mmCIF file of C-alpha atoms in Angstrom:
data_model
loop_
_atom_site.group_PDB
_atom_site.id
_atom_site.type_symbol
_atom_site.label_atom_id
_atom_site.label_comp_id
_atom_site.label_asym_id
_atom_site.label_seq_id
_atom_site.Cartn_x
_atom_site.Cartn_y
_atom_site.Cartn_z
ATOM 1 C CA UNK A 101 34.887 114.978 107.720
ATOM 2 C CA UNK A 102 32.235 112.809 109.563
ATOM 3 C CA UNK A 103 33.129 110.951 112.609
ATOM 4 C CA UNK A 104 31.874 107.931 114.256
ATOM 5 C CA UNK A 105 31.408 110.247 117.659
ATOM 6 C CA UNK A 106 34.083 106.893 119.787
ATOM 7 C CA UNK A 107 36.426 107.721 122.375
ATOM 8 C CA UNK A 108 38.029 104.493 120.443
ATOM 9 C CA UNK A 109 41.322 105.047 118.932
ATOM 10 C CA UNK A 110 40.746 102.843 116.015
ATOM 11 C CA UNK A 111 37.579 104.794 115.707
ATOM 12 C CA UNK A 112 38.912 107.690 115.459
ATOM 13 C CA UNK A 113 41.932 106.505 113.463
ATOM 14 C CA UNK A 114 39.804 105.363 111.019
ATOM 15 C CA UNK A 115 37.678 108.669 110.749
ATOM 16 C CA UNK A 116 40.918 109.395 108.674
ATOM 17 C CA UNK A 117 41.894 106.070 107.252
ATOM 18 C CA UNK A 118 38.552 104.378 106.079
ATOM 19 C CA UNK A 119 38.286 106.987 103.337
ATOM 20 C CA UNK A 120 38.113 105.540 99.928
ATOM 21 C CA UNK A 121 41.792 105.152 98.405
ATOM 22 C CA UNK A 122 43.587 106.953 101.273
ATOM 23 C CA UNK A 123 45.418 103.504 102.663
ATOM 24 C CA UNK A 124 46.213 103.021 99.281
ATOM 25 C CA UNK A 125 47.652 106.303 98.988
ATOM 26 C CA UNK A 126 49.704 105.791 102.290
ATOM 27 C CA UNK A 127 50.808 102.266 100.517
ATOM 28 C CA UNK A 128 52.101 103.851 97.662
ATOM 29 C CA UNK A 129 54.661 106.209 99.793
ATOM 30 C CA UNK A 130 55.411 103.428 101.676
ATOM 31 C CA UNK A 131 56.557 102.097 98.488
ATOM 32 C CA UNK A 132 58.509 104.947 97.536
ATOM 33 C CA UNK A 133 56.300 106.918 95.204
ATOM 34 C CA UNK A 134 57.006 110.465 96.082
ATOM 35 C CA UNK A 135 55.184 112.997 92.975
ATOM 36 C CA UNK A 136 51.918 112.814 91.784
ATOM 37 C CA UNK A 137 52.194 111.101 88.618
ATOM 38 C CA UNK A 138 54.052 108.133 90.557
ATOM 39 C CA UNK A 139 51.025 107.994 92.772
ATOM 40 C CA UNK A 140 48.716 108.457 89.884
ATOM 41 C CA UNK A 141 50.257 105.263 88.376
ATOM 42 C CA UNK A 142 50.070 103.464 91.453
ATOM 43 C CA UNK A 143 46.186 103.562 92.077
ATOM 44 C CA UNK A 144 45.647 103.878 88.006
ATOM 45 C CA UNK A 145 41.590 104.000 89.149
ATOM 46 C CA UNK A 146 41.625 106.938 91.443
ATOM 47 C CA UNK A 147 41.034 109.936 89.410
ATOM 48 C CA UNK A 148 43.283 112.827 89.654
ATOM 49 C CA UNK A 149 40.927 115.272 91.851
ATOM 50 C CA UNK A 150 40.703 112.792 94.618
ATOM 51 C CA UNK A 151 43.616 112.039 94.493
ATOM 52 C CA UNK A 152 44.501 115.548 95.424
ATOM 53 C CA UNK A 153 41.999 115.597 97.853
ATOM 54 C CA UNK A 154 42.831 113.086 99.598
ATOM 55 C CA UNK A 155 46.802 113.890 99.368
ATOM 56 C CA UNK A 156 45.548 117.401 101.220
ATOM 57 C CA UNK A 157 43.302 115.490 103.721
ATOM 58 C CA UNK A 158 46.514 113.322 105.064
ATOM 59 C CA UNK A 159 48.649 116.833 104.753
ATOM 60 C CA UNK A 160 46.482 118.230 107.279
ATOM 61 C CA UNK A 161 46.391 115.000 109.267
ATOM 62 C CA UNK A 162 49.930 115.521 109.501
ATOM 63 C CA UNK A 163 50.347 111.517 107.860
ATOM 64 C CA UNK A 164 52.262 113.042 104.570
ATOM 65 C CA UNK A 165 54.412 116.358 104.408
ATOM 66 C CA UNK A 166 54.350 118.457 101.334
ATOM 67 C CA UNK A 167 57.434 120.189 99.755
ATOM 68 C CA UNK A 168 58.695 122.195 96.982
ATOM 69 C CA UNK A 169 62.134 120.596 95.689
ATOM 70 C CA UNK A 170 64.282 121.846 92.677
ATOM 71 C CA UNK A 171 60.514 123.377 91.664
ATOM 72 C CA UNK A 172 58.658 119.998 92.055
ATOM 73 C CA UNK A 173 56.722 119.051 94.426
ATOM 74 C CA UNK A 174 57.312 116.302 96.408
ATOM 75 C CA UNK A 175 55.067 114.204 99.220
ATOM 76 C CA UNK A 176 56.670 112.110 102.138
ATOM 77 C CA UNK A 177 55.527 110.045 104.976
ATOM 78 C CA UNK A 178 56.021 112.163 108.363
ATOM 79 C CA UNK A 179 57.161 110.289 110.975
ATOM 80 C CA UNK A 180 53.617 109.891 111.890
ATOM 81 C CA UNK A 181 52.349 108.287 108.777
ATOM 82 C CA UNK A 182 55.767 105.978 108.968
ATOM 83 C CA UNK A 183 54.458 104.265 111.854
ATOM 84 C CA UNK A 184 51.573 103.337 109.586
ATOM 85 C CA UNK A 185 53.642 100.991 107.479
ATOM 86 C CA UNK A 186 52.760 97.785 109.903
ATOM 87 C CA UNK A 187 49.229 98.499 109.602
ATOM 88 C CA UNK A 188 49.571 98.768 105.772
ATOM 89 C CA UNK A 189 51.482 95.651 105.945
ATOM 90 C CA UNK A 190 49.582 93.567 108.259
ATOM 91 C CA UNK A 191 46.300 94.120 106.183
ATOM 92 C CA UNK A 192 48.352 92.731 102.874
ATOM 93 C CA UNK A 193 49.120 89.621 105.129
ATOM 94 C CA UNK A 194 45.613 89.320 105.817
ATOM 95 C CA UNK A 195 44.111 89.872 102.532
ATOM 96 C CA UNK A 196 46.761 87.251 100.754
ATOM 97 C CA UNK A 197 45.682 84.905 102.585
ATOM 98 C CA UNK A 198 41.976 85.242 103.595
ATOM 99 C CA UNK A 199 40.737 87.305 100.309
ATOM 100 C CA UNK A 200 40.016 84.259 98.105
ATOM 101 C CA UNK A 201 40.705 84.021 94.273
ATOM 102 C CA UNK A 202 41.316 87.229 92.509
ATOM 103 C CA UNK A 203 38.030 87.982 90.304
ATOM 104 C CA UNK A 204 38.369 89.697 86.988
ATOM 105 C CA UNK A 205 37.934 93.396 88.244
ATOM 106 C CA UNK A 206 41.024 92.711 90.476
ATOM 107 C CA UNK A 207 43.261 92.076 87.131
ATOM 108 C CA UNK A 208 45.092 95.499 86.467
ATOM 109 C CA UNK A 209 48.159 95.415 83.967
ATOM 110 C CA UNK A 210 49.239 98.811 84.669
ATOM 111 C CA UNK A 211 48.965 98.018 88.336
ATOM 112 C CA UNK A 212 51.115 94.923 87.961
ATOM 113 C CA UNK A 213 53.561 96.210 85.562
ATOM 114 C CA UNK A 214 54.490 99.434 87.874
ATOM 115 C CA UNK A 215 54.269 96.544 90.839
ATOM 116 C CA UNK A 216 56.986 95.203 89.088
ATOM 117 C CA UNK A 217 59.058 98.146 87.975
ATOM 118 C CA UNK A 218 59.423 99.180 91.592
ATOM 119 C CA UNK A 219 59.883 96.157 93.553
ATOM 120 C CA UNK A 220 62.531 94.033 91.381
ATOM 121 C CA UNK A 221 66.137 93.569 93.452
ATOM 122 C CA UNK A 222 67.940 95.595 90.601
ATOM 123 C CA UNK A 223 71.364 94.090 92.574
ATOM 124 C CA UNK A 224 70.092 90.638 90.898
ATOM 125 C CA UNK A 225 70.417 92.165 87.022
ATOM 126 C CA UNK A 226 73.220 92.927 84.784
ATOM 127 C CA UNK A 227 75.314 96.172 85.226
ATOM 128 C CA UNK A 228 74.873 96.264 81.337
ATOM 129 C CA UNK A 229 71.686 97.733 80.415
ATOM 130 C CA UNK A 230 68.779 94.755 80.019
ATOM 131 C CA UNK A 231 65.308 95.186 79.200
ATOM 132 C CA UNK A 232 62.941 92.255 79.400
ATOM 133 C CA UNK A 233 59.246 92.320 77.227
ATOM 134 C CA UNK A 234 55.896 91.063 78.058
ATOM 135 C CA UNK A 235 53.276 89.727 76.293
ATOM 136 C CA UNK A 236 50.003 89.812 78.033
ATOM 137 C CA UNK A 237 47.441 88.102 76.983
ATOM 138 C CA UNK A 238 43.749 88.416 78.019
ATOM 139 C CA UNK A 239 43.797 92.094 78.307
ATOM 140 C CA UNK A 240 42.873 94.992 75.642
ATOM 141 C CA UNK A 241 45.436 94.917 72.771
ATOM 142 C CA UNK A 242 46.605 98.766 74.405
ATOM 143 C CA UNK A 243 47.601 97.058 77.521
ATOM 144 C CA UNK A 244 49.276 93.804 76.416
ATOM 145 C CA UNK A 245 52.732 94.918 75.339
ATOM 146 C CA UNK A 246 55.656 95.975 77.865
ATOM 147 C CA UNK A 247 59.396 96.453 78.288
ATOM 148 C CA UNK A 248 60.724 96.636 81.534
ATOM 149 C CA UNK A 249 64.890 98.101 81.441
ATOM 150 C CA UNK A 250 66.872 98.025 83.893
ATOM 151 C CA UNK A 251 70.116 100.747 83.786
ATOM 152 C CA UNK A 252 72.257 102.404 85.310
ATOM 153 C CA UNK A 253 70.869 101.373 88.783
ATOM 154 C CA UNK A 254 67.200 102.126 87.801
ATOM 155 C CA UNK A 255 64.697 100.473 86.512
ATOM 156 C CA UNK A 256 61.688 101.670 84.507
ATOM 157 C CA UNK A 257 58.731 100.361 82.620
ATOM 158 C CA UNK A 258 56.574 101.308 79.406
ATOM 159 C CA UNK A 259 53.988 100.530 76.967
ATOM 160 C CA UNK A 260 56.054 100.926 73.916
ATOM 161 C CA UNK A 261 58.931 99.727 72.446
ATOM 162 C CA UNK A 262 62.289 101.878 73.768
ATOM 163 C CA UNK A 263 63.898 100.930 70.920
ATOM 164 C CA UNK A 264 67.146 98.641 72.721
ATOM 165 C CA UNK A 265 68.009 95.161 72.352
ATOM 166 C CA UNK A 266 65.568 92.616 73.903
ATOM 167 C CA UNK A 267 67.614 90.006 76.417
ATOM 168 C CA UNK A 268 64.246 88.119 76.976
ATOM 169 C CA UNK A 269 60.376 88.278 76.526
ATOM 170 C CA UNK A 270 57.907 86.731 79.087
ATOM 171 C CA UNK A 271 54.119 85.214 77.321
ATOM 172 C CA UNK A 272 51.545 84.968 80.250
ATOM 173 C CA UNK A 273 47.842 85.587 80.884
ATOM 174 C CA UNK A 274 47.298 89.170 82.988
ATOM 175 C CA UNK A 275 45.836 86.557 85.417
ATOM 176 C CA UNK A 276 48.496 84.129 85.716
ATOM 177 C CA UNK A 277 51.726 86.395 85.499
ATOM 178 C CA UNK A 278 49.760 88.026 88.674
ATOM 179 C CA UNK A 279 49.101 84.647 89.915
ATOM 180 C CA UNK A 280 52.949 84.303 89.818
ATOM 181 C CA UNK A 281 54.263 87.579 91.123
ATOM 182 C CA UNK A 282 51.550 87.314 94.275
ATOM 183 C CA UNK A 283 52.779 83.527 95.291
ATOM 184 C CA UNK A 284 49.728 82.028 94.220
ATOM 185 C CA UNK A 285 52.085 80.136 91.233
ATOM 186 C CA UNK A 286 55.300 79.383 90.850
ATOM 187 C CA UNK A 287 57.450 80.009 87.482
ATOM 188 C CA UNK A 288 58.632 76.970 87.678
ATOM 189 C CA UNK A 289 55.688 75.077 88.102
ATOM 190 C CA UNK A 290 53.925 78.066 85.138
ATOM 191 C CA UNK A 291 56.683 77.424 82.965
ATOM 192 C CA UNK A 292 56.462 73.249 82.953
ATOM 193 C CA UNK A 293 52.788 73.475 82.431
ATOM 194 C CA UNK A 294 53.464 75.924 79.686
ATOM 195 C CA UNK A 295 51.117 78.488 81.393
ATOM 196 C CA UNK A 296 54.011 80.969 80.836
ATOM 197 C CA UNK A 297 56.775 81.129 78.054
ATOM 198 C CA UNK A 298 60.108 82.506 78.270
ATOM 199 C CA UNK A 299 62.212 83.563 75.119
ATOM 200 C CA UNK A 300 65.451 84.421 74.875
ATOM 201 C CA UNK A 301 69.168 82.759 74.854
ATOM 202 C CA UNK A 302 69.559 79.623 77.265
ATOM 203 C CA UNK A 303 71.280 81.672 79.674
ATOM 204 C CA UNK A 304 69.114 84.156 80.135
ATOM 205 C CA UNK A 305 65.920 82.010 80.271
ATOM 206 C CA UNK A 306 66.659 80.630 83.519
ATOM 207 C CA UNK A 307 68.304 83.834 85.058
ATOM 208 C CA UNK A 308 65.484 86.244 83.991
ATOM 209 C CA UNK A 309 63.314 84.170 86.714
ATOM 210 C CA UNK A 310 65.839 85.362 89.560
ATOM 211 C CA UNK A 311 65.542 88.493 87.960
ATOM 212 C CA UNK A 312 61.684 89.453 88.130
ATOM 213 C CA UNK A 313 61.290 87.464 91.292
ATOM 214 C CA UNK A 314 58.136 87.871 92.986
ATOM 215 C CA UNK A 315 56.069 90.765 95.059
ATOM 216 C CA UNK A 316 57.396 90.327 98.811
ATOM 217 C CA UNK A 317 53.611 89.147 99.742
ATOM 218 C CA UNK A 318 54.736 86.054 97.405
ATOM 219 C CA UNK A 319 56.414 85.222 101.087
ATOM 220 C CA UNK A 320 53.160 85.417 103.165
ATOM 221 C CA UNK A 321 51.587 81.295 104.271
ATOM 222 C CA UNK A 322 48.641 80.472 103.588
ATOM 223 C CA UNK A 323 45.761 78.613 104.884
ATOM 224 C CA UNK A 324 45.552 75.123 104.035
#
């Protein structure tokens, strides 16, 4: 590993940090992703080999503890990378509201969808089982259909059609359902200028808002 040769602690905090994708890895266990395929789908761009690479570097770091459960192996914050969760969360603070408009490469429906999946207040949805579809538009015909169910306490997304009954389905642009979920639009405010489109019975129009919600950076001020 090179070095920047500092006594500085941020310099040599960031002789382990500044590595391509390795906040982002730290982000997703912050966010609860614990196997490899959960942290695959989290950083969808980050090919599998450095992903493993870089899931060994902050092993040996002693950031992220490896272990074998049930015959799967599972990856957890030590307390050491813990402590990193303000730094994680201070740069998303920054970045909402000093990184400008989101450009075209930033647009990732997998990204958003998962985003989604793992950070909607199940509490706020039926006991029943629900499942809410999208229709993105802008995007590569692959990538423009989901279904997002919530049961049984879980939630879960997918590309294809589970087969249950459809409570609602949500028509946006990729850019302006992410528009929505980071705070940069409101539903309301998508929905009256008919930016988005929300099917369904009269009920669950209006409740499916409260449902989805929006990312907890949605929260951050901005500049004026």
């Amino acid at each position: 590993m090179s070095t920047y040769g500092q006594f500085c602690p941020v310099a040599r905090a960031m002789e382990l940090l500044d590595e391509r994708w390795t906040l982002l890895v730290v982000r997703e266990l912050l966010l609860g992703s614990r196997h490899f395929n959960d942290l695959r789908r989290g950083v969808p761009k980050m090919s599998p080999a450095l992903l493993s690479k870089r899931l060994k570097s902050l092993c040996r770091a002693g950031v992220v503890e490896r272990t074998e459960i049930d015959g799967r192996t599972t990856y957890s914050l030590t307390p050491c990378g813990a402590e990193l969760a303000g730094v994680v969360h201070a740069l998303g603070e920054w970045g909402v509201r000093w990184m400008g408009e989101l450009g075209d490469k930033d647009l990732d429906a997998h990204l958003l969808m998962w985003d989604i999946r793992r950070s909607i207040s199940i509490d706020a949805w039926p006991r029943a089982r629900t499942v809410v579809a999208f229709r993105l538009t802008g995007v590569d015909p692959k990538a423009s259909r989901w279904w997002l169910t919530v049961s049984e306490g879980t939630a879960d997304v997918c590309d294809f059609d589970p087969g249950y009954d459809v409570a609602a389905t949500i028509e946006a642009s990729l850019r302006d359902l992410t528009r929505i979920w980071l705070g940069e639009l409101s539903w309301s405010r998508a929905i009256l200028n008919g930016t988005v489109t929300v099917s369904g019975a009269a009920d669950v129009r209006q409740a499916v808002l409260d449902w989805i919600g929006q990312s907890h950076m949605a929260a951050v001020p901005r500049p004026a």
